[in-house]
Structures are given as structure tokens and as C-alpha cells.
XYZ file of C-alpha atoms in Angstrom:
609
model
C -31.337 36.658 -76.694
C -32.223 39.751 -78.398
C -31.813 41.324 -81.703
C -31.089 45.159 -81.648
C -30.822 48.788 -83.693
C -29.790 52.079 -81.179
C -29.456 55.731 -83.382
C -28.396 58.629 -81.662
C -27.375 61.811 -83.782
C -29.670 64.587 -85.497
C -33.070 64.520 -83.751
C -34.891 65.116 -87.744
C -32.702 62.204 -88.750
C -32.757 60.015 -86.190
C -36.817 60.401 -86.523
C -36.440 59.661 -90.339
C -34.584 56.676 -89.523
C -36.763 55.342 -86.709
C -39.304 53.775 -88.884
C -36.767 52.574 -91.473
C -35.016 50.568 -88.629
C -38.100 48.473 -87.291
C -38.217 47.191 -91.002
C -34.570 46.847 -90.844
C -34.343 44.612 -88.033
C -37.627 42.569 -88.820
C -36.027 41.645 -92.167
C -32.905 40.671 -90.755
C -33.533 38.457 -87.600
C -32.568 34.408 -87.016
C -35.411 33.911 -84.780
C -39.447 33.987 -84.987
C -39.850 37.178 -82.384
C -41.838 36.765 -79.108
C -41.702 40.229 -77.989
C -40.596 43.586 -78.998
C -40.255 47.095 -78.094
C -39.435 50.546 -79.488
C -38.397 53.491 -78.360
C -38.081 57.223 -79.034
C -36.596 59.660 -76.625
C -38.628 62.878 -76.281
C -36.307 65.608 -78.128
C -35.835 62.534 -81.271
C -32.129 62.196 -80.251
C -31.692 58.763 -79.685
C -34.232 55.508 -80.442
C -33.758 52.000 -80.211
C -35.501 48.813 -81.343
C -35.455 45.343 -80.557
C -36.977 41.693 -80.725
C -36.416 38.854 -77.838
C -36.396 34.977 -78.769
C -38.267 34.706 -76.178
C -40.781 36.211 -73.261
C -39.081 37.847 -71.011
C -36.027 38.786 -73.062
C -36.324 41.962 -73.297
C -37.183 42.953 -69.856
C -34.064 41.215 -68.805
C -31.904 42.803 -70.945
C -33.172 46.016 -71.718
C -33.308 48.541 -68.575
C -34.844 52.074 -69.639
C -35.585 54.722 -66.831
C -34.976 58.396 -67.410
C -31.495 58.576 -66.677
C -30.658 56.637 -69.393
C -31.027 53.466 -71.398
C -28.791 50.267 -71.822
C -28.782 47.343 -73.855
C -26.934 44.131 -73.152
C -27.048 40.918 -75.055
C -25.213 37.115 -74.725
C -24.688 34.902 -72.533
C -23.879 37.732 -69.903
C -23.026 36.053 -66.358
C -22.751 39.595 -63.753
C -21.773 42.519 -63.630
C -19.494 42.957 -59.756
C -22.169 40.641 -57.551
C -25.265 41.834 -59.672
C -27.066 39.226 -61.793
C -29.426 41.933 -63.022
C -26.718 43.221 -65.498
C -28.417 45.514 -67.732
C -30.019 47.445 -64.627
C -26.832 47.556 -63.088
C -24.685 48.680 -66.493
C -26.860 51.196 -66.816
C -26.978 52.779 -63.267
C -23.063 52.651 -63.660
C -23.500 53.860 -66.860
C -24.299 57.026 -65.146
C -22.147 57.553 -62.840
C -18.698 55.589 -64.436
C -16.654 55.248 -67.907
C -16.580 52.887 -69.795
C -13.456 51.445 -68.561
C -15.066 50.521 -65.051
C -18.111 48.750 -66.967
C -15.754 46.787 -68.720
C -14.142 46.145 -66.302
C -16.509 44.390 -64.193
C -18.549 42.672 -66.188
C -17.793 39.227 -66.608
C -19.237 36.376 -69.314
C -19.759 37.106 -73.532
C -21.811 39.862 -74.206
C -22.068 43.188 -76.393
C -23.747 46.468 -74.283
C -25.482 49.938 -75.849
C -25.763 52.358 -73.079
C -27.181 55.823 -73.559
C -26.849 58.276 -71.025
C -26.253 62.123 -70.316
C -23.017 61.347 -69.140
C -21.094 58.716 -71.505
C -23.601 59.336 -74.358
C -23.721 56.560 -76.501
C -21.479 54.160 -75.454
C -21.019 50.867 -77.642
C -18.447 47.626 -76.772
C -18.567 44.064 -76.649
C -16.566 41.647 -74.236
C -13.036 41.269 -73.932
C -13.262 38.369 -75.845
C -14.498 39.435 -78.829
C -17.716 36.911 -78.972
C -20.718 38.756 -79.158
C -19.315 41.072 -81.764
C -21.063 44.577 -82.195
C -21.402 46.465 -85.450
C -21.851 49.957 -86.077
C -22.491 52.705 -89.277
C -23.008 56.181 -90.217
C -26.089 57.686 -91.989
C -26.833 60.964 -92.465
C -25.544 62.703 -89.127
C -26.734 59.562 -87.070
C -24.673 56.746 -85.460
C -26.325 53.253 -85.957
C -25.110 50.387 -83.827
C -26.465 46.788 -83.710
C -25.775 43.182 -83.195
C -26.244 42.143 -86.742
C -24.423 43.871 -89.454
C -27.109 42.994 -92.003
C -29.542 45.232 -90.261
C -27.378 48.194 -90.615
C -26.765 46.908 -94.189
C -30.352 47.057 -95.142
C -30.842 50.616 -93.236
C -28.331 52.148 -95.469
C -30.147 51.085 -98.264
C -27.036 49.661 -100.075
C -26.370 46.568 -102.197
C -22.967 47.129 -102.150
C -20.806 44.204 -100.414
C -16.925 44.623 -99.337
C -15.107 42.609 -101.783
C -11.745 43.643 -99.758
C -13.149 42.046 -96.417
C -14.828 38.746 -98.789
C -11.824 37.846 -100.086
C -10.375 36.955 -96.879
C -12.810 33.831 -96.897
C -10.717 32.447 -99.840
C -7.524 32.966 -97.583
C -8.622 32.027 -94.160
C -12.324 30.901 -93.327
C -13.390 33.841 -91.785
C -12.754 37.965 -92.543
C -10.197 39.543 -90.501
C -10.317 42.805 -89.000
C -12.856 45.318 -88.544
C -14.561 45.235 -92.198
C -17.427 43.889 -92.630
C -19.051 42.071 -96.076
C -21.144 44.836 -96.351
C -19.678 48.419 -97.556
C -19.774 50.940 -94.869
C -20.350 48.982 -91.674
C -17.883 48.271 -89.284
C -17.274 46.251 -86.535
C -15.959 47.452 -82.470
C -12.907 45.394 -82.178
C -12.504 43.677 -78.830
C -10.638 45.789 -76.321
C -12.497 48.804 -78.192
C -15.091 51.203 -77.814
C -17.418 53.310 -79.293
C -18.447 56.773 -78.002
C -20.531 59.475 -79.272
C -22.054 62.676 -77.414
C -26.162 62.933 -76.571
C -27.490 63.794 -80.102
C -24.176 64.248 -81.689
C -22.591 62.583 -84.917
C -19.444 62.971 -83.891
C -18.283 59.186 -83.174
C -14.451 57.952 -82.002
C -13.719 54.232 -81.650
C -11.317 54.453 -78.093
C -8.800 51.838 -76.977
C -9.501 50.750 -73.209
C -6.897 51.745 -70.940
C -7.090 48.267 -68.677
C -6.582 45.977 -71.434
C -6.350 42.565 -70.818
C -2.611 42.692 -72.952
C 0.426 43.188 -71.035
C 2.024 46.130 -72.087
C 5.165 46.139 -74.359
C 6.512 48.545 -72.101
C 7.388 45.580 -69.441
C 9.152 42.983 -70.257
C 8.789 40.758 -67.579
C 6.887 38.306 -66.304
C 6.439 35.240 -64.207
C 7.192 31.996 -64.284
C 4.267 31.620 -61.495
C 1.799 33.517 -59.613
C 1.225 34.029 -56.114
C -1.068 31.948 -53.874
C -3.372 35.118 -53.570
C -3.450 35.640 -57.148
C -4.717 31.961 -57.824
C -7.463 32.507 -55.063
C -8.850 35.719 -56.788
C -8.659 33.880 -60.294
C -10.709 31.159 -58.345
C -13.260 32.913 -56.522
C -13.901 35.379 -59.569
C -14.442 31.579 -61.596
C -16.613 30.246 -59.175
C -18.458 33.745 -59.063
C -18.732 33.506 -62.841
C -19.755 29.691 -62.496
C -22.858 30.527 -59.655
C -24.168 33.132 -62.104
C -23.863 31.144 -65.172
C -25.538 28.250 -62.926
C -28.882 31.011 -61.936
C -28.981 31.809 -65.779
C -29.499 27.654 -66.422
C -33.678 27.223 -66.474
C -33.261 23.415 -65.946
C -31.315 20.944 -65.076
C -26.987 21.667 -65.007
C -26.081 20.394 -68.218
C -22.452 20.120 -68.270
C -20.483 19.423 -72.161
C -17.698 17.199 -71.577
C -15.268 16.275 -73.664
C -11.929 14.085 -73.234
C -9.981 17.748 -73.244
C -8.607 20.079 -70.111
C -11.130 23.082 -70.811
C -14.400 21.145 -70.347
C -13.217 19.544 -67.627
C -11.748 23.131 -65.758
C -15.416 23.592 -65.917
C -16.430 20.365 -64.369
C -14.118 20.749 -61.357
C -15.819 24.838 -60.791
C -19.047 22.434 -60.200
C -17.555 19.762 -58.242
C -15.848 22.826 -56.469
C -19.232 24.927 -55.948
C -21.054 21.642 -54.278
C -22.783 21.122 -56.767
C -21.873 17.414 -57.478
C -25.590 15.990 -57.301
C -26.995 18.683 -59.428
C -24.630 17.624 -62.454
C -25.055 15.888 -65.579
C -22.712 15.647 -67.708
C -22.678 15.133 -71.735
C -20.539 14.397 -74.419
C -21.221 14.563 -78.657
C -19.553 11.902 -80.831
C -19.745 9.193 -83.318
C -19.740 5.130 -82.415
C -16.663 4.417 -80.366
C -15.842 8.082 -80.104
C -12.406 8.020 -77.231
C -14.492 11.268 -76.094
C -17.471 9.491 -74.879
C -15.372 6.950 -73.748
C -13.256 9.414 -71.962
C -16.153 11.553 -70.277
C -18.174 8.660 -69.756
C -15.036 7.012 -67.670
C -14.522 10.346 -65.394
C -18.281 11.005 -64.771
C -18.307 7.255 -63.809
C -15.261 7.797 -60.834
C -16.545 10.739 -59.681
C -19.991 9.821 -59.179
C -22.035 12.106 -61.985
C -24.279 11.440 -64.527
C -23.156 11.418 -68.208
C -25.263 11.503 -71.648
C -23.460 10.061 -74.721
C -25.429 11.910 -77.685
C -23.936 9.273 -80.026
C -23.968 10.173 -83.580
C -25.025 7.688 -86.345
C -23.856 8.120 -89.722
C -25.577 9.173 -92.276
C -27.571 6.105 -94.290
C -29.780 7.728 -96.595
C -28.700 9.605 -99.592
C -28.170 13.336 -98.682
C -30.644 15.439 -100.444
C -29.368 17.588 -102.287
C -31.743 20.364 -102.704
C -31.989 20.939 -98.641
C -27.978 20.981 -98.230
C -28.259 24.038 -101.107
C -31.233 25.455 -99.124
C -29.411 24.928 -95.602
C -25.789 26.964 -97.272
C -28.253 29.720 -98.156
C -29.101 29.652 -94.738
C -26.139 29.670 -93.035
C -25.115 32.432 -95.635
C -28.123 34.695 -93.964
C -27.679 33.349 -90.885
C -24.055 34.123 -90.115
C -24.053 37.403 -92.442
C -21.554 36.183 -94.984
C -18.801 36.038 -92.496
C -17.348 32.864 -91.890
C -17.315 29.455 -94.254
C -20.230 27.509 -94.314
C -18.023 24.612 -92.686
C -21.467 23.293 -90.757
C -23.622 24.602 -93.393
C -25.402 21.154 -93.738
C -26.203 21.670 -90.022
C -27.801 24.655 -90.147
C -31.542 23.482 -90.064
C -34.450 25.312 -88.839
C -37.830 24.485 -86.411
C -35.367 24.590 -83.325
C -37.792 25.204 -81.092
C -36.976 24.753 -78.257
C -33.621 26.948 -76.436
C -31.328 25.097 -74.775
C -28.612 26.877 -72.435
C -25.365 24.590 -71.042
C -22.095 25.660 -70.050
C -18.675 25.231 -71.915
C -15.290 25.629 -71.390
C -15.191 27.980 -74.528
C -12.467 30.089 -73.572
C -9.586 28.039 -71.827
C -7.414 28.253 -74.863
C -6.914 31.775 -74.870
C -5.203 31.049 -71.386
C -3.086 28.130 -72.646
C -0.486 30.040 -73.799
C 0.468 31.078 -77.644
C 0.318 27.719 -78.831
C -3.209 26.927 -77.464
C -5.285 28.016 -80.105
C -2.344 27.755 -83.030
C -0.093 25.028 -83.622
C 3.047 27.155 -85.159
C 3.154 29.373 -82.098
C 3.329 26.322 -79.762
C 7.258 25.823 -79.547
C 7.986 29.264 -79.089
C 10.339 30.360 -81.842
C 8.918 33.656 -82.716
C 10.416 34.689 -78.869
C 13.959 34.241 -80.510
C 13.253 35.626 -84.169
C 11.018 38.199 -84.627
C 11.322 38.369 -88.325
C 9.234 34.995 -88.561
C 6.593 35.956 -86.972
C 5.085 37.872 -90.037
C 5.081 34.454 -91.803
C 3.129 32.766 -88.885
C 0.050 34.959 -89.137
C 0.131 34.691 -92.737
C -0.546 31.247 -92.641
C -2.447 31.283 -89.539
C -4.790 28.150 -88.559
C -4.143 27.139 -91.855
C -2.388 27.315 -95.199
C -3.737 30.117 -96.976
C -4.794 29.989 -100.152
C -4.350 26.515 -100.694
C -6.102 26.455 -104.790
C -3.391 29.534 -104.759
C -6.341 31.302 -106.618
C -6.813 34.607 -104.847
C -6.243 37.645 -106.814
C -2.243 39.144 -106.389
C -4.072 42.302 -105.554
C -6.043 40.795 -102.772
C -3.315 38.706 -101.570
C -1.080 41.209 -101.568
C -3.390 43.707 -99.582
C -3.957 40.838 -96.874
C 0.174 40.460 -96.306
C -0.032 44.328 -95.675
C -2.620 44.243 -93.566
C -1.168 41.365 -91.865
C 2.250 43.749 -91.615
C 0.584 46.607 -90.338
C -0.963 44.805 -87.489
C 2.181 43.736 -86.059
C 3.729 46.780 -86.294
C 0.719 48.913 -84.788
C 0.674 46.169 -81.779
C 4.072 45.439 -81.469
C 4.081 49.377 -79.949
C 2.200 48.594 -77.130
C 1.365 44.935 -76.734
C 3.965 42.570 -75.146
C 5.416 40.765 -77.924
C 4.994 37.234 -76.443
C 1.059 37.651 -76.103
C 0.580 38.628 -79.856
C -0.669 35.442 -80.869
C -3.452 35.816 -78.302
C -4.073 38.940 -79.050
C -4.908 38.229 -82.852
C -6.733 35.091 -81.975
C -8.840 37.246 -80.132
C -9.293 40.052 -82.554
C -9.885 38.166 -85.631
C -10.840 34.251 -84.984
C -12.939 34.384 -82.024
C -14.470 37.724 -83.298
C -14.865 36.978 -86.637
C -15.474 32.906 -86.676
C -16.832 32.032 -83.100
C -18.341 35.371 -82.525
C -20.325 34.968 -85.293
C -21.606 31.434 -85.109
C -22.305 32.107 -81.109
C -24.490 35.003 -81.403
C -26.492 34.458 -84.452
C -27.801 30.577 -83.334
C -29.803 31.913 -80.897
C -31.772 29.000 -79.920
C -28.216 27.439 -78.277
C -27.216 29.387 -75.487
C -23.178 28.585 -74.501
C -22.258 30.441 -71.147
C -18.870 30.443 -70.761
C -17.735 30.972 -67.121
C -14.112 31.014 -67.879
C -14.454 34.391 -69.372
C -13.429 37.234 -67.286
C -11.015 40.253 -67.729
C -9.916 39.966 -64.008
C -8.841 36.319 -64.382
C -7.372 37.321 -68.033
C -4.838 39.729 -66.897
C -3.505 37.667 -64.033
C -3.231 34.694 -66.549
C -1.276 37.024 -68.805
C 1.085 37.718 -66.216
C 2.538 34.535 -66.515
C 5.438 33.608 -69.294
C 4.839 32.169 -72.305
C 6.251 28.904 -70.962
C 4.294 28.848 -67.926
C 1.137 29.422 -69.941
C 1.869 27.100 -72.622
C 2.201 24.239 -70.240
C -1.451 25.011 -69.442
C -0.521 26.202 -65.770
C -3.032 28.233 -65.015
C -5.799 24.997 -65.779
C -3.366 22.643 -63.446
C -3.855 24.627 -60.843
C -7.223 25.778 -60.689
C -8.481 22.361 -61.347
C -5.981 21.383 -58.641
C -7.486 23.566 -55.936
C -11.324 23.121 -56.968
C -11.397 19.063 -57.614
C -7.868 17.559 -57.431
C -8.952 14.053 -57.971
C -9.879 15.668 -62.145
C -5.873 16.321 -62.219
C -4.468 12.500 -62.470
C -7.108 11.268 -64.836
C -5.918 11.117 -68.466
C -7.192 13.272 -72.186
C -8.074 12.223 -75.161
C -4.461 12.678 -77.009
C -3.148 14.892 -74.087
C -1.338 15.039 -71.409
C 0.257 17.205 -69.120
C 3.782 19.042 -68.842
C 6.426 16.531 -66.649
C 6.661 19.703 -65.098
C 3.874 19.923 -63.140
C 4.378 16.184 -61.809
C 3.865 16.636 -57.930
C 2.120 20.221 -58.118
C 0.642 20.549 -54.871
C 1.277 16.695 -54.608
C -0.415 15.365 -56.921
C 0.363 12.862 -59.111
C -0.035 13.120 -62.913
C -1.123 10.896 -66.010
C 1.904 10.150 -68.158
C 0.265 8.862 -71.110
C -3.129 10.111 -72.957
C -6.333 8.592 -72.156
C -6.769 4.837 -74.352
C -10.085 3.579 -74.883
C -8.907 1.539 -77.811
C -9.399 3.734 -80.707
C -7.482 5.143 -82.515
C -7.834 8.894 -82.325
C -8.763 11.009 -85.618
C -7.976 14.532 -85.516
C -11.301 16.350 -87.522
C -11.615 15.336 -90.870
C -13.610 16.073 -93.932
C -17.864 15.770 -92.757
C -19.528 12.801 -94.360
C -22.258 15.283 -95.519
C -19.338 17.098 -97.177
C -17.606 14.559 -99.298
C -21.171 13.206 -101.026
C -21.909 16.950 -101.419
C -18.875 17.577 -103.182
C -18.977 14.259 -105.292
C -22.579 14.774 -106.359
C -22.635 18.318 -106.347
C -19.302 19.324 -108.936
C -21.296 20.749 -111.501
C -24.346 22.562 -109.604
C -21.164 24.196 -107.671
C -19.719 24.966 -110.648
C -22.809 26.455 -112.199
C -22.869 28.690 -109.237
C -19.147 30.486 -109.641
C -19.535 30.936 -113.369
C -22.881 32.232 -112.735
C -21.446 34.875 -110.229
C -18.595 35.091 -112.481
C -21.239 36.157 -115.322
C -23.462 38.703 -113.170
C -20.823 39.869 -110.513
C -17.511 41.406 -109.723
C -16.635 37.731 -107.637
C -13.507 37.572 -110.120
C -11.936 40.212 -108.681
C -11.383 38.350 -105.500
C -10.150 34.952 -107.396
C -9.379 32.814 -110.211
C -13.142 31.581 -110.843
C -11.660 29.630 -113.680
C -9.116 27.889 -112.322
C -11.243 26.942 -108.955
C -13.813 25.395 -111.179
C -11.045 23.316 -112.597
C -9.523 22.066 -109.278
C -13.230 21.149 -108.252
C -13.975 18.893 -111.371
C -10.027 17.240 -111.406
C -9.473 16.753 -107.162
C -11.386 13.449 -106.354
C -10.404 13.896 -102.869
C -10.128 17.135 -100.884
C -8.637 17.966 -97.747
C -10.106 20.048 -94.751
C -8.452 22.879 -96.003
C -9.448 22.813 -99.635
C -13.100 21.908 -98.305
C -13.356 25.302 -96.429
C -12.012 26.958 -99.538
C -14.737 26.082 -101.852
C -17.533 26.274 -99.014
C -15.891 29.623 -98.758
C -15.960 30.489 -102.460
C -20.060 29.138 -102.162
C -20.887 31.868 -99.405
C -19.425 34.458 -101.704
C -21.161 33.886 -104.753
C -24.702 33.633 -102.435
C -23.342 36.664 -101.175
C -23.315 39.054 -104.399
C -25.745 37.455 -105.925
C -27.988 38.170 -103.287
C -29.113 34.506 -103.067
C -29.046 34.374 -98.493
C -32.265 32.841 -97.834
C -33.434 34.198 -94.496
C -34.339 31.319 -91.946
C -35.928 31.518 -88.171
C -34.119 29.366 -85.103
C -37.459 29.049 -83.848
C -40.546 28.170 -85.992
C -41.445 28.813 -89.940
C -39.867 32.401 -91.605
């Protein structure tokens, strides 16, 4: 992985920046750097700089010749047939638009091209998770991968209260603020051009979106047999590339769910049966491990179980504070520090396995949140505004965000619909946002910035995306599309039962095969996620020190005007016992007050800061 800074604009400014952003990106990395590289072009219109994890990073994603340069970063899987994707980004770079990179260039990544023809050209995936940020200083546009680098290059301390707030809300920010005041974000499905040495910049909407447009209504209730076979073969494509990227053996993550296993039968399905082994995280008597451990045992695979003891010893208390600073640096002040006790440091060594991170955008609305899942929206539109507002989860649930705040996220909220209600198919909305401001702003985040834990994803690809999104609501809902590829790649995965899953009646006898009725029972009970062990002692040993914190912020910064310090101070002293939801709301309230009062501790994946 790298860590990056591009200018192009004024040729005096960009050279009075060029310094300035070495220091920049230095101060802001998560990793101890093995390599970097800088660059000036001759005439001072454009520069770059940027620092690899690792040796050869940089050569492999960095191609430079004098038609151009182009940076590409994440777990990247091809671009067409090419596994030498920056190279070939940037020779298309000079002779295509951006739509036809985009278009063929599968996997999560974020890409900087500069070239005579496009000029700067700036986008991330379809998928929103290697997110890409982007600011203007004096006539020069300034693009990176971490928003705190183009924080520190504008030589602000000013943070976005607007965008904290929605922490307190919803976890994570929504939209295309950032916490830090004038630096934005390329939404997915976006890009970013600019002219060779210009500062004129426009954020463009990619004609081949992955969205069906609103302007057809219909759709299937099934796809054709040569439709599944290209949303196969581009999979399998996706899974060989991911599979050259892997420097050891094929680790595999399996879980007792359908995505992790869709990934399982692309290996069985690629011959690649000996080379597996699978894995699978969980505490003692976890039905995952169970589960996993039961389907690598029938097909004939090995399986890990990376069983988890619980914790013995009495947390300390002073590394959980330092590890939330951490997190706070690590992950820019975007998302709550839900893991924050996790986020240790000396990781070093980098580990790269595959996932099946992705399969729920393709499992219809419903597949990534729970109120879209029985389809009323389709039959009363004026809900839907109500749905979003409470999307994942509750909002507010101390009901302690400002009115003004609150108030500005409902019309936000509004405005979103109405903008994408104009050209988006109404039934793929829910997707849509998911994209745009979860896996963006949540797993976008936490993906790119541990960059000692490599996820490739081979179920990304915007071929296989639209296809997918030709089919109904219904007939992605009941998780069709990962029926039938698993059907076609390894139909003996199809009649062995999930951990609390199962699949549509529907499908019973789908290319004959037979399904399970009844989830997967390894005789546990299962738990849906709770409240961390690490979190409950924190918060019952920890009231006042958290405490001390807000009213501290509350002294020194403007925190109050995003909510009631007061009464959250209260609600932490009087609840004994707090839910998941009231958990990420103080967490949340934690990364803000580290946030203005400058208190993010800067810590390196790999080795000592």
C-alpha cells in the first residue's frame, strides 16, 4: 500500500507547495515507510509524493514515463486482462476517458492519473472503499488518500463541526465533508478532473454508472444464461488476479454466511481445491467455527479456527485511552472508535487474504439494512425519508444532538432523495446510499488506513454490478444472484446450511439442487453482536476519566455546538448497562473531543512512530 499527495495547478504554487507536502504526508502516515519517491514535472505544473509499506510498493503502483503519470492504490485486482494496473491505467490514461478506466478496472482501489490528455484525473472504485480526498490551495488542486495530509498542507486547525456531528447520529459522517474544513471527498460513481496546470477543477458524474436509471422502470425477475456466464468468468477473472496478488499460501476467511462462502466456491471453481486453507475468527463454541470447520471438513480443505479467549486480566486502562487516540489518527476522525481497543501497533508483518466483502451490496435492498428488507418503501414512497433517517440504527439514541444539527442532517437526508430519485431507479436507492455513505465513509475508512491487513475482494466489479442490478428487488433480495453463481462454480456449497440463514423456498430445485431448510445447528445458541468485553469494563471503570474528557472539550472547544455535553455526561454516570447503540454514541462523542482538542496520537502499522 501506499500513501500519496498529487498538485497540479500554478507552476510558482505548485513549487511552493512541493516541499510543504513531503512534510505533509510524513506527518500523517499509519505505517513506518520503506520507500519513497518524489516528483516534479519540468515546467512545476504538477508533483506528486508518496511512501510504500513496503519494498516494492511503489514501483508497483506508481508508473511514470513521459506521457504521463498514474497513481493507483488498494487492493486493486486488473485492469481488462492486465495485472500490471497502474502501467496499464496510465497508457489508457492517454489514449481513453475516464469512463473506460472505470470501467474496466475491477477490485477496491483509488487512481491519480496525470496526462496531456485527461489532465488530472482523480476517482476511486465503484464501491466507494478506498475513498479519495481532494482540496484547493492557492490556484493548485491537492488530491490524496488521507484527508489529514491535505489538512495539515492547508495549514488549518479548523475541523467541520457540520460533518462531526454526524458521529453522534450515525457512527460514521455522511456525504462528501470531511472532519477537516475545506477538504472534500470524490464520492463513488464520481470524478475529479482538472486541465494540465490549471485550477479549474469539476467533480463529473460517470455516465456508466453501476445504478439503473430512473428512466426505466423495468427489470427482471432473472437473467439470462449468458449473463450469469459473463458475471462468472469476470468473478473468476477477478478471483485469478486476486489469487497472483496473494505472496503465500491462499488464505481463505470463512464464516457460517453466503458471501464468504461465494468466495470459497470461485476457488473450488478455479481448481484450486488443494491450494486452499480456509479460516474462521470466533470465541469458544463460536456456530461460525463450527459451521466453516464442518464445510471445509466435506469438501476436503483445510480450516484454521483462530479461537478467541476472553479477556482474564484487568484491561489497562491507560493503553485502551492510548489505543482511542490511535484509532482517532488512524482513521482521521471519521468513523466511531467501535474497535478502538483493537487498534494496537508493532504489526509487522502484512498479511493479504481474500473476503467476500462486497456480496451484500448484491443481496438486494435489505442486504446491508434491515428496514429495507420487506420491501415497503416500493409501495409508499413517503416512508422512505424516515428509513434513511434512522438508517443502520436509531439515531440519536441519548437524543442529545443539537436541533440545529439534527435538523440540518434530515435536510440533507431530504435532499439526497430528491437529487437521486431524478435519475436513480427508485428500488436501488438503498444500495445506492449504502454505497455512498457506509461503505465510503465506515468501511472505506477502516480498509485503507490498516495497511498492514490487506482484504482483496474479488466480488467487486462494475461489470458484474450492473447485471446484478438488472434484476428486481425481489429477485435480489432472495440473494439470487449468490444461488446461482455458487450453483454453477461448486454446487455441492448450495445444500449445506448458515449460521442463522437460509435460503428463499424459492430457489428449492434451482438447477436441481436441493436446498437446506433450516439454519446450520451446532448447538449454540446464536448471539447477534453485542457490546465488546473490552467495552463494558471500559465504560464501568472509565465513567469519570470519560467524563473529564467532554467537559474538558466542553471548556476549551466549540464540541457543544454539536450536542448536549451536559446531559451525555449524565446518561454516562446513571446507565449501568448500555446497548450497542448507545456504546457507539459515546465512543463517538470520545473521537470528537480527541478531535478538537487535537489530542490524535499518531501510530505506525509497522514498527515504533
Amino acid at each position: 500500500m501506499i500513501n500519496f499527495i498529487v498538485l497540479n495547478g500554478k507552476s510558482e504554487s505548485v513549487k511552493k507547495l512541493y516541499d510543504t507536502a513531503q512534510e505533509a504526508l510524513k506527518g500523517n502516515l499509519t505505517f513506518k515507510p520503506a520507500e519513497s519517491v518524489n516528483k516534479i514535472s519540468g515546467g512545476g505544473a504538477w508533483a506528486y509524493v508518496a511512501c510504500g509499506n513496503a519494498d516494492g510498493e511503489i514501483s508497483k503502483r506508481i508508473s511514470s514515463k513521459q506521457s504521463g503519470v498514474c497513481l493507483i492504490n488498494g487492493p486493486v485486482l486488473r485492469m481488462g486482462d492486465s495485472y500490471d494496473v497502474s502501467g496499464a491505467a496510465l497508457d489508457a490514461s492517454t489514449k481513453h476517458d475516464a469512463e473506460y478506466i472505470f470501467d474496466n478496472i475491477s477490485g477496491s482501489y483509488n487512481l491519480v492519473s496525470i496526462t496531456s490528455k485527461n489532465g488530472l484525473l482523480a476517482f476511486g472504485d465503484f464501491s466507494g472503499t478506498c475513498p479519495i480526498y481532494y482540496t484547493l490551495i492557492d490556484g493548485v488542486t491537492c488530491v490524496s488518500n488521507r484527508a489529514s495530509v491535505l489538512h495539515q498542507l492547508r495549514g488549518s486547525s479548523g475541523y467541520n463541526i457540520s460533518s462531526l456531528s454526524w458521529l453522534i447520529g450515525h457512527s460514521n459522517i455522511f456525504g462528501d465533508e470531511t472532519p477537516f474544513d475545506g477538504v472534500n471527498s470524490v464520492t463513488a460513481g464520481k470524478y475529479l478532473k482538472s486541465p494540465l496546470g490549471s485550477s479549474d477543477v469539476r467533480i463529473h458524474t460517470f455516465k456508466n454508472q453501476i445504478w439503473p436509471s430512473n428512466d426505466n422502470d423495468e427489470y427482471l425477475d432473472d437473467l439470462s444464461d449468458s449473463d450469469w456466464d459473463v458475471i462468472v468468468e469476470e468473478l473468476q477473472k477477478n478471483f485469478e488476479a486476486a489469487y497472483a496478488n496473494l505472496a503465500g499460501d491462499l488464505k481463505l476467511s470463512l464464516t457460517g454466511g453466503k458471501d464468504s462462502r461465494l468466495v470459497l466456491a470461485l476457488a473450488l471453481g478455479s481448481g484450486l481445491k488443494d491450494e486452499i486453507t480456509t479460516f474462521t475468527n470466533g470465541p469458544e463454541g463460536s456456530p461460525e467455527i463450527s459451521c466453516a470447520k464442518s464445510i471445509a471438513e466435506k469438501i476436503g480443505v483445510k480450516h484454521i479456527a483462530n479461537v478467541q479467549t476472553p479477556q482474564v486480566k484487568a484491561q489497562d486502562f491507560a493503553n485502551t485511552w492510548d489505543k482511542l487516540r490511535w484509532h482517532n489518527h488512524r482513521m482521521e476522525s471519521y468513523i466511531c472508535p467501535w474497535d478502538g481497543a483493537t487498534a494496537g501497533r508493532n504489526l509487522e508483518k502484512i498479511t493479504a487474504d481474500m473476503t467476500g466483502f462486497g456480496g451484500e451490496l448484491y443481496r438486494g435492498p435489505g442486504g446491508h439494512a434491515k428496514q429495507f428488507k420487506n420491501l415497503s418503501f416500493m409501495q409508499n414512497k413517503d416512508v422512505i425519508l424516515s428509513k434513511f433517517i434512522n438508517y443502520h440504527q436509531k439515531t440519536d439514541p441519548f437524543n442529545v444532538l443539537s436541533s440545529l444539527y439534527k435538523n440540518a442532517q434530515i435536510g440533507w437526508l431530504y435532499n439526497w432523495l430528491e437529487e437521486n430519485i431524478k435519475s436513480v431507479r427508485f428500488d436501488v436507492l438503498p444500495e445506492k446510499f449504502f454505497v455512498e455513505n457506509r461503505l465510503s465513509n465506515w468501511n472505506g475508512p477502516l480498509a485503507q488506513n490498516v495497511t498492514t491487513r490487506i482484504k482483496l475482494m474479488p466480488l467487486l466489479s462494475p461489470k458484474v454490478a450492473r447485471l446484478v442490478f438488472k434484476l428486481s428487488p425481489e429477485a435480489r433480495n432472495k440473494e439470487l444472484f449468490h444461488y446461482t453463481v455458487m450453483a454453477k462454480l461448486a454446487p455441492e456449497l448450495v445444500s449445506m446450511p448458515f449460521v442463522n440463514a437460509t435460503w428463499d423456498k424459492s430457489l428449492q430445485g434451482r438447477y436441481g439442487l436441493d436446498i437446506s431448510e433450516t439454519p446450520y445447528d451446532s448447538g449454540v445458541k446464536y448471539t447477534s453482536r453485542s457490546v465488546q468485553a473490552w467495552q463494558a469494563e471500559f465504560f464501568e471503570g472509565q465513567r469519570q476519566e470519560i467524563v473529564s474528557l467532554l467537559q474538558r472539550a466542553a471548556e476549551s472547544t466549540n464540541i457543544k455546538q454539536i450536542f448536549d455535553v451536559d446531559t451525555l455526561c449524565n446518561f454516562i454516570f446513571e446507565k449501568e448497562v448500555m446497548s450497542n447503540i448507545e456504546v457507539k454514541a459515546v465512543l463517538s462523542a470520545i473521537s470528537i473531543a480527541h478531535t478538537l482538542l487535537n489530542e490524535r496520537s499518531a501510530v505506525e502499522d509497522n514498527g515504533q512512530p
